[in-house]
């Protein structure tokens, strides 16, 4: 770790984490010695604007010239918020399969709406993958984090700016994760299985960073930013429904996912696999209500964005209602 800091020319790095990962962040800070200015363990899901501003102020007062993000997407997202404001280099030390460390995509939530954008300066300069750091990730979170990564690759396969190389990476990333996740559930401390999942997550994250986000991510950002639904769990529940919605408009993507999963109906396969591995079965289970559907539909259809199938209020309303109740995915 110290070598990475020195090679980037950094001398005073701030170690970021969530409260849950504070002990690990303290270990990293201690190992860095004088290269660390301390730990900021207040990263939050969906990166609220107020939280980002507080972290930016803390980093400035500490005189930090770089950040080490220890954790998953929430922590990496906080590092990106600091980088977006000050251009501060990030070193990512992922402990989940979120894949945020491989993208130039930032997200901030303000006034109940999550906004995202792209900026090269928020892309971490260095990423250190260590499967031992993922062993402490609870099995349930490992599963949903893995499905979060799979969702990145699924959307990359039908993105308007998809390319042959990115599509190959996406297909391989999906294959690696659907193979690794059941093994992790059976044997959570096996480093080989954890390493395979990190490999898949790296590929899936990279494909997201190289392509344009579509319906799935728009819905999940809406559900997370406006209703504060948990990030990875929401991605896991929504994925098969968004894929089924887009399937007719993206036959090549569906064929690639079928090859990766060995399933004729990838959307049904992904839903059944998530349920078999203990993931949540519906958005209602995550806290969404019938009354929220109309608000979510309005936000998700407010601005146009690229998608294989036309995004209409009627279509999105039906998708969300099916996901709310845990019905079978359908076109």
Tab-separated table of C-alpha atoms in Angstrom:
chain	number	residue	atom	x	y	z
A	1	UNK	CA	0.000	0.000	0.000
A	2	UNK	CA	2.758	2.465	0.911
A	3	UNK	CA	4.435	1.806	-2.432
A	4	UNK	CA	1.273	2.793	-4.296
A	5	UNK	CA	1.031	6.022	-2.312
A	6	UNK	CA	4.658	6.908	-2.966
A	7	UNK	CA	4.496	6.019	-6.664
A	8	UNK	CA	1.598	8.440	-7.081
A	9	UNK	CA	3.681	11.155	-5.449
A	10	UNK	CA	1.328	11.448	-2.484
A	11	UNK	CA	2.507	12.370	1.003
A	12	UNK	CA	-0.639	12.976	3.074
A	13	UNK	CA	-3.502	10.604	2.307
A	14	UNK	CA	-6.852	10.419	4.063
A	15	UNK	CA	-8.268	6.925	4.581
A	16	UNK	CA	-12.018	6.756	3.906
A	17	UNK	CA	-14.509	4.101	5.005
A	18	UNK	CA	-17.985	3.503	6.350
A	19	UNK	CA	-18.473	3.167	10.083
A	20	UNK	CA	-18.762	-0.604	9.539
A	21	UNK	CA	-15.245	-0.719	8.034
A	22	UNK	CA	-13.659	1.720	10.493
A	23	UNK	CA	-11.403	-0.881	12.121
A	24	UNK	CA	-9.959	-1.932	8.766
A	25	UNK	CA	-9.471	1.705	7.798
A	26	UNK	CA	-7.560	2.287	11.037
A	27	UNK	CA	-5.321	-0.686	10.237
A	28	UNK	CA	-4.582	0.749	6.788
A	29	UNK	CA	-3.876	4.166	8.265
A	30	UNK	CA	-1.525	2.703	10.879
A	31	UNK	CA	0.337	0.714	8.227
A	32	UNK	CA	0.897	3.903	6.235
A	33	UNK	CA	2.461	5.695	9.187
A	34	UNK	CA	3.365	9.304	8.400
A	35	UNK	CA	1.832	8.989	4.917
A	36	UNK	CA	-1.649	9.013	6.488
A	37	UNK	CA	-3.374	12.070	7.942
A	38	UNK	CA	-6.017	9.880	9.575
A	39	UNK	CA	-9.339	8.152	8.986
A	40	UNK	CA	-12.724	9.539	7.950
A	41	UNK	CA	-15.216	6.716	8.613
A	42	UNK	CA	-18.463	8.443	7.683
A	43	UNK	CA	-19.142	7.251	4.146
A	44	UNK	CA	-22.870	6.767	3.482
A	45	UNK	CA	-24.964	4.950	0.925
A	46	UNK	CA	-25.909	7.028	-2.153
A	47	UNK	CA	-23.424	9.779	-1.107
A	48	UNK	CA	-25.713	12.503	0.293
A	49	UNK	CA	-24.525	15.962	-0.715
A	50	UNK	CA	-24.206	17.042	2.918
A	51	UNK	CA	-22.015	14.032	3.681
A	52	UNK	CA	-19.813	14.766	0.675
A	53	UNK	CA	-19.403	18.399	1.686
A	54	UNK	CA	-18.447	17.419	5.229
A	55	UNK	CA	-15.846	14.980	3.912
A	56	UNK	CA	-14.464	17.589	1.513
A	57	UNK	CA	-14.091	20.035	4.386
A	58	UNK	CA	-12.418	17.404	6.593
A	59	UNK	CA	-9.953	16.476	3.824
A	60	UNK	CA	-9.091	20.136	3.251
A	61	UNK	CA	-8.471	20.844	6.925
A	62	UNK	CA	-6.331	17.704	7.215
A	63	UNK	CA	-4.242	18.828	4.266
A	64	UNK	CA	-4.840	15.587	2.393
A	65	UNK	CA	-3.313	15.321	-1.073
A	66	UNK	CA	-5.005	11.987	-1.808
A	67	UNK	CA	-7.559	9.493	-0.500
A	68	UNK	CA	-7.597	5.759	0.056
A	69	UNK	CA	-11.125	4.372	-0.243
A	70	UNK	CA	-11.414	1.222	1.873
A	71	UNK	CA	-14.721	-0.530	1.284
A	72	UNK	CA	-17.428	-0.727	-1.352
A	73	UNK	CA	-19.334	1.639	-3.592
A	74	UNK	CA	-20.352	4.023	-0.796
A	75	UNK	CA	-16.762	4.658	0.239
A	76	UNK	CA	-15.425	4.861	-3.301
A	77	UNK	CA	-18.296	7.227	-4.073
A	78	UNK	CA	-17.253	9.490	-1.223
A	79	UNK	CA	-13.694	9.515	-2.517
A	80	UNK	CA	-15.047	10.455	-5.930
A	81	UNK	CA	-17.008	13.345	-4.423
A	82	UNK	CA	-13.795	14.732	-2.950
A	83	UNK	CA	-11.950	14.172	-6.226
A	84	UNK	CA	-14.732	15.873	-8.167
A	85	UNK	CA	-14.342	19.014	-6.083
A	86	UNK	CA	-10.556	19.085	-5.652
A	87	UNK	CA	-9.083	16.626	-8.160
A	88	UNK	CA	-7.647	14.591	-5.278
A	89	UNK	CA	-6.230	11.230	-6.479
A	90	UNK	CA	-7.931	8.078	-5.201
A	91	UNK	CA	-6.455	4.694	-4.366
A	92	UNK	CA	-9.234	2.119	-4.083
A	93	UNK	CA	-9.085	-0.909	-1.797
A	94	UNK	CA	-12.361	-2.728	-2.587
A	95	UNK	CA	-13.941	-5.027	-0.022
A	96	UNK	CA	-17.093	-5.720	-2.084
A	97	UNK	CA	-17.910	-6.504	-5.712
A	98	UNK	CA	-19.528	-3.140	-6.488
A	99	UNK	CA	-17.096	-2.233	-9.284
A	100	UNK	CA	-17.274	1.522	-8.674
A	101	UNK	CA	-13.490	1.585	-8.474
A	102	UNK	CA	-13.301	0.871	-12.227
A	103	UNK	CA	-15.531	3.715	-13.413
A	104	UNK	CA	-15.295	7.494	-13.901
A	105	UNK	CA	-18.924	7.741	-12.767
A	106	UNK	CA	-19.815	9.815	-9.724
A	107	UNK	CA	-23.134	10.085	-7.887
A	108	UNK	CA	-24.517	12.578	-5.381
A	109	UNK	CA	-27.928	12.657	-3.732
A	110	UNK	CA	-29.549	16.022	-2.990
A	111	UNK	CA	-33.174	16.940	-2.268
A	112	UNK	CA	-34.277	13.342	-2.681
A	113	UNK	CA	-32.808	12.947	-6.175
A	114	UNK	CA	-29.618	11.091	-7.063
A	115	UNK	CA	-27.632	12.712	-9.834
A	116	UNK	CA	-24.777	11.029	-11.675
A	117	UNK	CA	-22.121	12.155	-14.093
A	118	UNK	CA	-18.806	11.215	-15.653
A	119	UNK	CA	-15.455	12.843	-15.058
A	120	UNK	CA	-12.047	11.295	-15.637
A	121	UNK	CA	-10.642	12.875	-12.490
A	122	UNK	CA	-12.815	10.699	-10.227
A	123	UNK	CA	-11.478	7.436	-11.682
A	124	UNK	CA	-9.179	5.882	-9.048
A	125	UNK	CA	-5.517	6.061	-10.030
A	126	UNK	CA	-4.761	2.686	-8.469
A	127	UNK	CA	-6.906	-0.282	-7.418
A	128	UNK	CA	-5.668	-3.010	-5.085
A	129	UNK	CA	-7.676	-6.243	-5.132
A	130	UNK	CA	-7.121	-8.526	-2.146
A	131	UNK	CA	-9.572	-11.435	-1.752
A	132	UNK	CA	-8.717	-11.700	1.942
A	133	UNK	CA	-10.397	-8.336	2.495
A	134	UNK	CA	-13.691	-9.697	1.131
A	135	UNK	CA	-13.847	-12.709	3.447
A	136	UNK	CA	-15.432	-10.583	6.177
A	137	UNK	CA	-18.183	-9.488	3.775
A	138	UNK	CA	-21.312	-11.305	5.012
A	139	UNK	CA	-22.674	-13.941	2.646
A	140	UNK	CA	-25.894	-12.029	1.988
A	141	UNK	CA	-24.015	-8.860	1.112
A	142	UNK	CA	-21.602	-10.857	-1.036
A	143	UNK	CA	-24.529	-12.165	-3.074
A	144	UNK	CA	-26.229	-8.810	-3.624
A	145	UNK	CA	-22.911	-7.069	-4.268
A	146	UNK	CA	-22.179	-9.686	-6.922
A	147	UNK	CA	-25.554	-9.164	-8.582
A	148	UNK	CA	-24.910	-5.425	-8.517
A	149	UNK	CA	-21.758	-6.114	-10.556
A	150	UNK	CA	-23.631	-8.423	-12.945
A	151	UNK	CA	-26.104	-5.607	-13.595
A	152	UNK	CA	-23.249	-3.408	-14.818
A	153	UNK	CA	-22.271	-5.984	-17.411
A	154	UNK	CA	-25.855	-6.662	-18.506
A	155	UNK	CA	-26.378	-2.979	-19.296
A	156	UNK	CA	-22.989	-2.756	-21.010
A	157	UNK	CA	-24.098	-5.509	-23.405
A	158	UNK	CA	-27.051	-3.468	-24.689
A	159	UNK	CA	-25.527	-0.001	-24.315
A	160	UNK	CA	-25.638	2.227	-27.432
A	161	UNK	CA	-21.851	2.575	-27.311
A	162	UNK	CA	-21.087	-1.108	-26.709
A	163	UNK	CA	-18.070	-2.537	-28.510
A	164	UNK	CA	-16.886	-6.095	-29.245
A	165	UNK	CA	-14.119	-5.981	-26.620
A	166	UNK	CA	-16.387	-4.536	-23.922
A	167	UNK	CA	-19.044	-7.127	-24.746
A	168	UNK	CA	-16.533	-9.947	-24.366
A	169	UNK	CA	-15.496	-8.536	-20.984
A	170	UNK	CA	-19.131	-8.227	-19.907
A	171	UNK	CA	-19.957	-11.801	-20.878
A	172	UNK	CA	-16.896	-13.142	-19.074
A	173	UNK	CA	-17.655	-11.039	-15.992
A	174	UNK	CA	-21.178	-12.425	-15.770
A	175	UNK	CA	-19.898	-15.976	-16.250
A	176	UNK	CA	-17.323	-15.588	-13.480
A	177	UNK	CA	-19.808	-14.201	-10.982
A	178	UNK	CA	-22.641	-16.660	-11.567
A	179	UNK	CA	-20.053	-19.410	-11.052
A	180	UNK	CA	-18.443	-17.826	-7.979
A	181	UNK	CA	-21.443	-16.656	-5.966
A	182	UNK	CA	-22.966	-20.103	-5.238
A	183	UNK	CA	-19.497	-21.312	-4.188
A	184	UNK	CA	-19.120	-18.362	-1.815
A	185	UNK	CA	-22.489	-19.161	-0.228
A	186	UNK	CA	-21.327	-22.755	0.333
A	187	UNK	CA	-17.801	-21.862	1.486
A	188	UNK	CA	-17.561	-18.159	2.432
A	189	UNK	CA	-13.902	-18.193	3.516
A	190	UNK	CA	-12.518	-19.859	0.383
A	191	UNK	CA	-10.055	-17.383	-1.144
A	192	UNK	CA	-10.179	-19.003	-4.578
A	193	UNK	CA	-13.917	-18.397	-4.824
A	194	UNK	CA	-13.552	-14.858	-3.467
A	195	UNK	CA	-10.788	-14.178	-5.993
A	196	UNK	CA	-12.966	-15.427	-8.855
A	197	UNK	CA	-15.727	-13.066	-7.749
A	198	UNK	CA	-13.303	-10.121	-7.633
A	199	UNK	CA	-12.153	-11.015	-11.145
A	200	UNK	CA	-15.753	-10.929	-12.345
A	201	UNK	CA	-16.461	-7.703	-10.491
A	202	UNK	CA	-13.391	-6.061	-12.035
A	203	UNK	CA	-14.582	-6.980	-15.528
A	204	UNK	CA	-18.153	-5.878	-14.864
A	205	UNK	CA	-17.056	-2.569	-13.340
A	206	UNK	CA	-14.775	-1.862	-16.275
A	207	UNK	CA	-17.602	-2.426	-18.753
A	208	UNK	CA	-19.814	0.028	-16.876
A	209	UNK	CA	-17.037	2.592	-16.992
A	210	UNK	CA	-16.742	2.169	-20.768
A	211	UNK	CA	-20.413	2.443	-21.716
A	212	UNK	CA	-23.598	4.446	-21.212
A	213	UNK	CA	-26.015	3.551	-18.411
A	214	UNK	CA	-29.600	2.748	-19.333
A	215	UNK	CA	-32.905	1.753	-17.745
A	216	UNK	CA	-31.635	-0.520	-14.984
A	217	UNK	CA	-29.271	2.024	-13.466
A	218	UNK	CA	-31.759	4.855	-13.926
A	219	UNK	CA	-34.360	2.917	-11.942
A	220	UNK	CA	-31.921	1.921	-9.207
A	221	UNK	CA	-30.627	5.480	-8.830
A	222	UNK	CA	-34.222	6.666	-8.541
A	223	UNK	CA	-35.152	4.034	-5.967
A	224	UNK	CA	-31.979	4.593	-3.965
A	225	UNK	CA	-31.754	8.367	-4.108
A	226	UNK	CA	-35.427	9.144	-3.583
A	227	UNK	CA	-36.562	6.293	-1.317
A	228	UNK	CA	-33.197	5.395	0.256
A	229	UNK	CA	-33.502	1.736	-0.704
A	230	UNK	CA	-30.287	-0.254	-0.099
A	231	UNK	CA	-28.032	-0.063	-3.127
A	232	UNK	CA	-26.885	-3.612	-3.895
A	233	UNK	CA	-30.176	-5.221	-2.842
A	234	UNK	CA	-32.108	-2.879	-5.127
A	235	UNK	CA	-29.867	-3.721	-8.077
A	236	UNK	CA	-30.377	-7.418	-7.347
A	237	UNK	CA	-34.171	-7.208	-7.302
A	238	UNK	CA	-34.521	-4.882	-10.309
A	239	UNK	CA	-32.026	-6.645	-12.616
A	240	UNK	CA	-34.218	-9.483	-13.959
A	241	UNK	CA	-37.169	-7.120	-14.478
A	242	UNK	CA	-35.135	-4.527	-16.390
A	243	UNK	CA	-33.556	-7.281	-18.478
A	244	UNK	CA	-36.948	-8.817	-19.308
A	245	UNK	CA	-38.289	-5.362	-20.228
A	246	UNK	CA	-35.418	-4.783	-22.671
A	247	UNK	CA	-34.988	-8.340	-23.968
A	248	UNK	CA	-36.931	-7.950	-27.224
A	249	UNK	CA	-34.904	-4.865	-28.130
A	250	UNK	CA	-31.523	-6.404	-27.323
A	251	UNK	CA	-31.350	-9.947	-28.793
A	252	UNK	CA	-27.531	-9.977	-29.060
A	253	UNK	CA	-27.191	-8.974	-25.413
A	254	UNK	CA	-29.642	-11.672	-24.342
A	255	UNK	CA	-27.701	-14.247	-26.385
A	256	UNK	CA	-24.455	-13.229	-24.666
A	257	UNK	CA	-26.031	-13.482	-21.205
A	258	UNK	CA	-27.498	-16.865	-22.146
A	259	UNK	CA	-24.012	-18.080	-23.063
A	260	UNK	CA	-22.579	-16.731	-19.809
A	261	UNK	CA	-25.268	-18.319	-17.649
A	262	UNK	CA	-26.111	-21.423	-19.671
A	263	UNK	CA	-29.787	-20.461	-19.429
A	264	UNK	CA	-32.322	-20.042	-22.243
A	265	UNK	CA	-34.177	-17.362	-20.250
A	266	UNK	CA	-31.498	-15.204	-18.580
A	267	UNK	CA	-33.913	-12.918	-16.735
A	268	UNK	CA	-35.667	-15.859	-15.089
A	269	UNK	CA	-32.323	-17.535	-14.387
A	270	UNK	CA	-30.903	-14.453	-12.655
A	271	UNK	CA	-34.007	-14.045	-10.523
A	272	UNK	CA	-34.118	-17.707	-9.509
A	273	UNK	CA	-30.390	-17.758	-8.754
A	274	UNK	CA	-30.655	-14.673	-6.543
A	275	UNK	CA	-33.536	-16.238	-4.621
A	276	UNK	CA	-31.709	-19.550	-4.233
A	277	UNK	CA	-28.743	-17.652	-2.785
A	278	UNK	CA	-30.934	-15.852	-0.259
A	279	UNK	CA	-31.321	-12.411	-1.855
A	280	UNK	CA	-34.439	-10.271	-1.295
A	281	UNK	CA	-37.387	-11.227	-3.475
A	282	UNK	CA	-39.141	-7.891	-3.984
A	283	UNK	CA	-38.887	-4.122	-3.685
A	284	UNK	CA	-41.597	-4.256	-1.033
A	285	UNK	CA	-39.225	-6.300	1.087
A	286	UNK	CA	-36.723	-3.441	0.763
A	287	UNK	CA	-39.209	-0.806	1.897
A	288	UNK	CA	-40.935	0.458	-1.256
A	289	UNK	CA	-44.726	0.886	-1.065
A	290	UNK	CA	-47.617	0.977	-3.527
A	291	UNK	CA	-47.813	4.734	-3.052
A	292	UNK	CA	-44.186	5.123	-4.171
A	293	UNK	CA	-44.696	3.587	-7.611
A	294	UNK	CA	-46.124	6.692	-9.254
A	295	UNK	CA	-43.388	8.967	-7.898
A	296	UNK	CA	-40.671	6.539	-9.009
A	297	UNK	CA	-42.258	6.232	-12.455
A	298	UNK	CA	-42.387	9.991	-12.901
A	299	UNK	CA	-38.736	10.470	-11.915
A	300	UNK	CA	-37.496	7.546	-14.014
A	301	UNK	CA	-39.263	8.853	-17.137
A	302	UNK	CA	-38.641	12.569	-16.563
A	303	UNK	CA	-35.607	12.865	-18.840
A	304	UNK	CA	-34.811	10.840	-21.975
A	305	UNK	CA	-31.895	8.395	-21.986
A	306	UNK	CA	-30.591	5.662	-24.268
A	307	UNK	CA	-32.315	2.292	-23.887
A	308	UNK	CA	-32.999	-0.643	-26.254
A	309	UNK	CA	-36.754	-0.357	-25.719
A	310	UNK	CA	-38.795	2.828	-25.500
A	311	UNK	CA	-39.188	3.977	-21.917
A	312	UNK	CA	-42.831	4.828	-21.269
A	313	UNK	CA	-44.694	5.605	-18.032
A	314	UNK	CA	-46.984	2.626	-18.635
A	315	UNK	CA	-44.068	0.259	-19.186
A	316	UNK	CA	-42.059	1.460	-16.205
A	317	UNK	CA	-45.110	1.448	-13.963
A	318	UNK	CA	-45.709	-2.196	-14.864
A	319	UNK	CA	-42.058	-3.111	-14.340
A	320	UNK	CA	-41.926	-1.467	-10.927
A	321	UNK	CA	-45.188	-2.995	-9.800
A	322	UNK	CA	-43.995	-6.480	-10.749
A	323	UNK	CA	-40.715	-5.889	-8.894
A	324	UNK	CA	-42.604	-4.450	-5.923
A	325	UNK	CA	-44.637	-7.629	-5.541
A	326	UNK	CA	-41.949	-10.100	-6.596
A	327	UNK	CA	-43.954	-11.328	-9.605
A	328	UNK	CA	-42.291	-13.268	-12.395
A	329	UNK	CA	-40.332	-10.961	-14.776
A	330	UNK	CA	-42.048	-10.374	-18.098
A	331	UNK	CA	-41.594	-8.207	-21.187
